[in-house]
Coordinates of C-alpha atoms in Angstrom, one line a residue:
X13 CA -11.1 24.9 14.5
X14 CA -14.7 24.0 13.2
X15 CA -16.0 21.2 14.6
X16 CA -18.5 19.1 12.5
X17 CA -22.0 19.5 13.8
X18 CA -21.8 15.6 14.6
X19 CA -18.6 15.9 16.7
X20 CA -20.4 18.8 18.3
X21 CA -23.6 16.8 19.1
X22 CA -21.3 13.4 20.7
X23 CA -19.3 15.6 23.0
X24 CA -22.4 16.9 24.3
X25 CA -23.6 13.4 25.2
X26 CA -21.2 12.6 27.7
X27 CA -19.3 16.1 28.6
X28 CA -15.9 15.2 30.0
X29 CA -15.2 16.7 33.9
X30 CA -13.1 20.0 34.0
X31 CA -9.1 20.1 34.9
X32 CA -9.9 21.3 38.4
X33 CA -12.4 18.4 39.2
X34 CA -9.7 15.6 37.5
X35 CA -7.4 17.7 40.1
X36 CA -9.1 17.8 43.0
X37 CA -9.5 13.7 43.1
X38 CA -8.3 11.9 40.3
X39 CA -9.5 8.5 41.8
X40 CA -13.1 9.9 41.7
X41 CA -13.0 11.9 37.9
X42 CA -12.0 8.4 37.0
X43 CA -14.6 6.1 38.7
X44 CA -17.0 8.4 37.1
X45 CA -15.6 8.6 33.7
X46 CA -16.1 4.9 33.8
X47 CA -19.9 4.9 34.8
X48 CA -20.5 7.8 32.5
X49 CA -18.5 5.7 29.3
X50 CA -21.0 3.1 30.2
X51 CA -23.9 5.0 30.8
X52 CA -23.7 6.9 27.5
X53 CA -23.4 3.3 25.3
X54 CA -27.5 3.1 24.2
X55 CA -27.3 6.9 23.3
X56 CA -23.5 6.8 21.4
X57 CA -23.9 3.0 20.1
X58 CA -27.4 2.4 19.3
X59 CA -29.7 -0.8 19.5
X60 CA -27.5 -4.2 19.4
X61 CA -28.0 -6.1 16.0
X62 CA -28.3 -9.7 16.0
X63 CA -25.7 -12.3 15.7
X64 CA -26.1 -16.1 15.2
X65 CA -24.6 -16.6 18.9
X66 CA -22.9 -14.2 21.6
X67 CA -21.4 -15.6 24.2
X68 CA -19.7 -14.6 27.3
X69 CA -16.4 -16.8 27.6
X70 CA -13.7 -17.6 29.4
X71 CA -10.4 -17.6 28.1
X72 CA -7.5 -18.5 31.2
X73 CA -9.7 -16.2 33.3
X74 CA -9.6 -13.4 30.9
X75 CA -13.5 -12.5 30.6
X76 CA -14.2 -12.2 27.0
X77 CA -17.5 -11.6 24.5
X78 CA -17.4 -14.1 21.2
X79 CA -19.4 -13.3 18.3
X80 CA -19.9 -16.1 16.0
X81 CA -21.9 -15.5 12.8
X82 CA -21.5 -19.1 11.4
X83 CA -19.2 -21.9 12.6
X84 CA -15.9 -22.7 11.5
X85 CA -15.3 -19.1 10.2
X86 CA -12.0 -16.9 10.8
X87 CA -11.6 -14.7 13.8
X88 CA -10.9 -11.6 14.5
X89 CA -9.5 -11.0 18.5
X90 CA -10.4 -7.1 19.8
X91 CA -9.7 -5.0 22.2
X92 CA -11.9 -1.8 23.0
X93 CA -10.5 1.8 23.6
X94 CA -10.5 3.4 26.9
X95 CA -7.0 5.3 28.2
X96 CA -6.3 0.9 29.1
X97 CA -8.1 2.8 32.8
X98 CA -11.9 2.7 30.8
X99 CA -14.0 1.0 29.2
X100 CA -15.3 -2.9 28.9
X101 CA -16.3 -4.7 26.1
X102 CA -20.0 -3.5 26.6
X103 CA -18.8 -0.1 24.6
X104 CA -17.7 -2.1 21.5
X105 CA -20.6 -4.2 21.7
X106 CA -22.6 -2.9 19.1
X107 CA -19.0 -2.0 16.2
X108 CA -18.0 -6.5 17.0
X109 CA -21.8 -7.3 16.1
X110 CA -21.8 -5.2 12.7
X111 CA -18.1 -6.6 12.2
X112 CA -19.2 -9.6 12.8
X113 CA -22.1 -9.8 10.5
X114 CA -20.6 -7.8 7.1
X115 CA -17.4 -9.5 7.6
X116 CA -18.3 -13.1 7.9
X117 CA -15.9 -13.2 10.8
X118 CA -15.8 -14.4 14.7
X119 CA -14.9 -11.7 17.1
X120 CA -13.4 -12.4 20.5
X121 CA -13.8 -9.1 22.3
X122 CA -11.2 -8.6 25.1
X123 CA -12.4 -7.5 28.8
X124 CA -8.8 -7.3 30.1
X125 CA -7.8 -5.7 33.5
X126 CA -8.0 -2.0 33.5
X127 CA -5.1 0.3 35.1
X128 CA -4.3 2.3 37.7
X129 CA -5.6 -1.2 39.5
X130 CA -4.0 -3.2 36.9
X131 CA -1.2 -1.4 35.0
X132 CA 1.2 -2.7 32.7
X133 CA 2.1 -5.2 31.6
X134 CA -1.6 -6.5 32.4
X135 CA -3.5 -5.2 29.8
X136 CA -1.0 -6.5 26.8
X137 CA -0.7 -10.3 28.7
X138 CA -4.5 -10.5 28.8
X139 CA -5.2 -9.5 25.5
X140 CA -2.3 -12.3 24.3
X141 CA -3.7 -14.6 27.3
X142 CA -6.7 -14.2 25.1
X143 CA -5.2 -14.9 22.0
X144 CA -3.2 -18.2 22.9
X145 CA -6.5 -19.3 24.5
X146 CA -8.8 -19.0 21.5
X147 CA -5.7 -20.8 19.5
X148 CA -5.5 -23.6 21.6
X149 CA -9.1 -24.5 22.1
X150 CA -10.4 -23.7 18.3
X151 CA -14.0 -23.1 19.8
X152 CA -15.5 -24.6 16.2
X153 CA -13.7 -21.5 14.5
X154 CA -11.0 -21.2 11.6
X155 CA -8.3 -20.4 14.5
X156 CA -5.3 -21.3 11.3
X157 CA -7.1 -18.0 10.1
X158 CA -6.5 -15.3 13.1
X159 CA -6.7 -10.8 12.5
X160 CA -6.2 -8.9 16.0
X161 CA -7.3 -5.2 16.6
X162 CA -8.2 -2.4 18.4
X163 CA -9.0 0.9 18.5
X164 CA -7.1 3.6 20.8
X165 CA -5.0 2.0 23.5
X166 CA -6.9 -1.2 22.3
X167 CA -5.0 -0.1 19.0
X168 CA -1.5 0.3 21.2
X169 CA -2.4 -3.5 22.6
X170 CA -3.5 -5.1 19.8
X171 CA -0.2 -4.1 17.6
X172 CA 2.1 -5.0 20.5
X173 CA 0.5 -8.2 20.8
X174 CA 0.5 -9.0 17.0
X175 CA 4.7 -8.1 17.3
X176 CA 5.0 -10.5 20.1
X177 CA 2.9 -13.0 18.4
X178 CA 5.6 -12.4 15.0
X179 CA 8.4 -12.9 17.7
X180 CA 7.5 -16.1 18.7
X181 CA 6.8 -17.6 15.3
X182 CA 2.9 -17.3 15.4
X183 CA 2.8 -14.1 13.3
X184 CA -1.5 -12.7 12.9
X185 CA -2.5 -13.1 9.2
X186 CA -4.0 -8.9 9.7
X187 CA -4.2 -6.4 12.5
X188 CA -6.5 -3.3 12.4
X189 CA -5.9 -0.5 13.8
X190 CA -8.3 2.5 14.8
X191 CA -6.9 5.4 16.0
X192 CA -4.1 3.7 17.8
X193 CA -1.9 5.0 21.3
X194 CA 1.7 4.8 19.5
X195 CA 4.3 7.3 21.2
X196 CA 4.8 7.8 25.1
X197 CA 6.2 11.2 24.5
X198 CA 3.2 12.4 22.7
X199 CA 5.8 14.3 20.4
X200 CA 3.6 15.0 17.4
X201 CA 2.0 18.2 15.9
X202 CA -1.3 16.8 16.1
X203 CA -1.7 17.2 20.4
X204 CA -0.8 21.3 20.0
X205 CA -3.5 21.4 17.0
X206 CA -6.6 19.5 17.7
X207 CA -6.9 19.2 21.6
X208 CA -10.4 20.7 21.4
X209 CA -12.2 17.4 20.2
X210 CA -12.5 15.5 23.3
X211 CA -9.1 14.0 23.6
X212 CA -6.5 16.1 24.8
X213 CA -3.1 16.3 25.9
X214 CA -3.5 16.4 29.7
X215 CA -5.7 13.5 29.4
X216 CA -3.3 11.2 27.4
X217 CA -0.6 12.1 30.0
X218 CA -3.0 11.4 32.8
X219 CA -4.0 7.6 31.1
X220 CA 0.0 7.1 30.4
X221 CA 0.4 7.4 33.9
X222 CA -2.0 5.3 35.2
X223 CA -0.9 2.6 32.2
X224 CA 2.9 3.1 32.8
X225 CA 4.0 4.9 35.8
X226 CA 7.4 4.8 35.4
X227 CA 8.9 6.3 32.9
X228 CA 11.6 4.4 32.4
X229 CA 9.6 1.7 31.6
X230 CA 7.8 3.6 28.2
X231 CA 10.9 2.7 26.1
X232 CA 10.0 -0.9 26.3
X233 CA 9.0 -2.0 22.2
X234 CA 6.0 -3.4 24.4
X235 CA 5.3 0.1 25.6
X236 CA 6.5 2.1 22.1
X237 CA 6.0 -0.1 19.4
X238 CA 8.0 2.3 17.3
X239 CA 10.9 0.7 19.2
X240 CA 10.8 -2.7 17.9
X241 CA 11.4 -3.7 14.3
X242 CA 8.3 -3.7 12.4
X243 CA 9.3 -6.1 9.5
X244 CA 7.0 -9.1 9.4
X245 CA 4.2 -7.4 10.8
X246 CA 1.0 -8.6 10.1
X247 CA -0.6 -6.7 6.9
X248 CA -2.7 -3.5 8.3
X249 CA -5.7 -1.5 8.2
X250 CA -5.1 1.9 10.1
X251 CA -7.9 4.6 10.7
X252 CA -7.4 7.5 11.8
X253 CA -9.6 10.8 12.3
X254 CA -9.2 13.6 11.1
X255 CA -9.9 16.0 14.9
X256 CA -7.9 13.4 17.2
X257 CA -4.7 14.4 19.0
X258 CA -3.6 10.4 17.6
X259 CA -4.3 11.3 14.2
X260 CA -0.3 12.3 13.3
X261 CA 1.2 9.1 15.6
X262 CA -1.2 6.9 14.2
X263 CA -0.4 7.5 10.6
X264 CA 3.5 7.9 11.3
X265 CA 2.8 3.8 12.4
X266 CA 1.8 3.6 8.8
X267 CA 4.5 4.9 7.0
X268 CA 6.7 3.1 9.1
X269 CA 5.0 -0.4 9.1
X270 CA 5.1 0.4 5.0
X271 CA 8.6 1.2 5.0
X272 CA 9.5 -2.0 7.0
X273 CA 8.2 -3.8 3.7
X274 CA 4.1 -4.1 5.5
X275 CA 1.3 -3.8 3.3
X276 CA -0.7 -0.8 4.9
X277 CA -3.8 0.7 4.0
X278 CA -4.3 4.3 6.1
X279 CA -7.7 5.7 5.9
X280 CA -8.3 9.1 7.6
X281 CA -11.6 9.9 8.1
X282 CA -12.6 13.4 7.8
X283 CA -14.5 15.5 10.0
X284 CA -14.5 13.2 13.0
X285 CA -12.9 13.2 16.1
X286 CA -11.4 10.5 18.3
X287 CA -13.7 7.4 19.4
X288 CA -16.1 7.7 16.6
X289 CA -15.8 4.2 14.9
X290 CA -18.2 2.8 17.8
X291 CA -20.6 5.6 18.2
X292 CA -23.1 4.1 15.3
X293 CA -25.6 6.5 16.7
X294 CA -24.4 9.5 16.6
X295 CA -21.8 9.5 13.3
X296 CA -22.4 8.5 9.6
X297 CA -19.0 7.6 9.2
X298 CA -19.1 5.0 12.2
X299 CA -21.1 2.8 9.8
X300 CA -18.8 3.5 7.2
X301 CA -15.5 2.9 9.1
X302 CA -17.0 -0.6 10.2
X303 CA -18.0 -1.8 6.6
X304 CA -14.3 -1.0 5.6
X305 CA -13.1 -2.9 8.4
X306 CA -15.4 -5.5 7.7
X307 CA -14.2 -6.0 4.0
X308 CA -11.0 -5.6 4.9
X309 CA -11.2 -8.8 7.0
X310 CA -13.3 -10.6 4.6
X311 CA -11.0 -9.8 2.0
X312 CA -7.6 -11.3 4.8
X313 CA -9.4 -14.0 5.9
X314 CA -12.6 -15.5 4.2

């Protein structure tokens, strides 16, 4: 496999630990891999571009970012990548202001608890803590007008909270979906081709473990979302890329959320790996990916 000169040049930004080293003291590898995500977000994201107002908020003590380009406007409620054990909403910072501003939209960015400290079901219940929060209180914001996404396990959380939202009568008027965590059993062609990009099997099994420990428990449809009926899903935008180990799950979501009756739009970009959507420093397609996003939602919701 030839890697794209630009998937080259990110992975040498923030090189990942060896097997031995993740090994020797998991606990450690992953303390680090969180200060090294965060350390690496000025060289990956680039310089912040302005919003009308950005606000830290609280929403029923989940800690949350809003981005508010005008008020009274729709809203779009996000929650950023990470293995749900990385990550904050610092690294999506710059992608929720460009969404903001070419979309026209609000984004509530989610901090929710990470695992092993928190596993699940606390990521999911934050993210639709979140939700029911920003719903009840309208903040000045079109909240009859609500899209959720996500990209990566924020993907995996923002669909399962969009089917709990559908199963409780409050269904999300669009979801979009980057690169989204969709099957436990990490069963598709796509992990034995393309582990060289970054994102690899061992490491999905490692942030499964630390999400869900017991196994038992990843048959759950708020686990799988494969194993819930996907009828009266919201409509979708699904990304995917073309050197990610996801790639093949994620767009298996999309012929299945079509064939449940859900208008789907999947989009893989080629010659990019996993994470690139927020990296507008270091990918041409980031900027790209974002716009598309961004008229996607203007088109759902303005």
């Amino acid at each position: 496999m030839t890697l794209h000169p630009q998937v080259v040049a990110a992975l040498a930004v923030r090189p990942r630990p060896a097997a031995e080293v993740i090994d020797a003291d998991p606990l450690a590898a992953l303390v680090a891999g969180r200060a090294a995500m965060l350390a690496a977000v000025p060289a990956e994201c680039g310089p912040p571009s302005p919003v009308a107002s950005v606000s830290d908020v609280d929403a029923d003590g989940v800690p949350c970012r809003l981005y508010v380009p005008a008020p009274g406007v729709p809203v779009l409620v996000y929650a950023h990548g990470g293995g749900w054990a990385m990550g904050n909403v610092d690294i999506v910072d710059a992608f929720c202001r460009r969404v903001a501003d070419r979309s026209g939209c609000a984004v509530l960015s989610v901090d929710y608890r990470l695992a092993p400290e928190h596993p699940y079901p606390a990521p999911v219940d934050d993210v639709e803590t979140a939700l029911n929060w920003l719903r009840r209180e309208g903040l000045g914001l079109d909240v009859g007008r609500v899209a959720i996404g996500g990209d990566s396990a924020g993907g995996h959380l923002a669909t399962v909270v969009a089917r709990r939202q559908r199963d409780a009568g409050r269904p999300l008027a669009h979801q979009v979906l980057i690169y989204p965590v969709i099957d436990p059993a990490m069963s598709s062609d796509s992990y034995r081709d393309l582990g060289g990009a970054g994102l690899d099997r061992a490491t999905m099994a490692r942030f499964w473990d630390l999400f869900v420990p017991d196994p038992a428990d990843r048959v759950a449809p708020d686990v799988a979302p494969l194993a819930a009926p996907l009828a009266g899903m919201p409509p979708t935008l699904l990304i995917t890329a073309e050197y990610d180990v996801l790639r093949d799950e994620g767009e298996r979501y999309g012929v299945e959320l079509l064939a449940a009756g859900v208008p789907v739009v999947t989009v893989r970009y080629q010659g990019v790996n996993h994470g690139f959507v927020r990296k507008l420093a270091l990918f041409d397609a980031a900027a790209v990916a974002a716009d598309q996003i961004a008229a996607a939602l203007r088109a759902a919701l303005v």
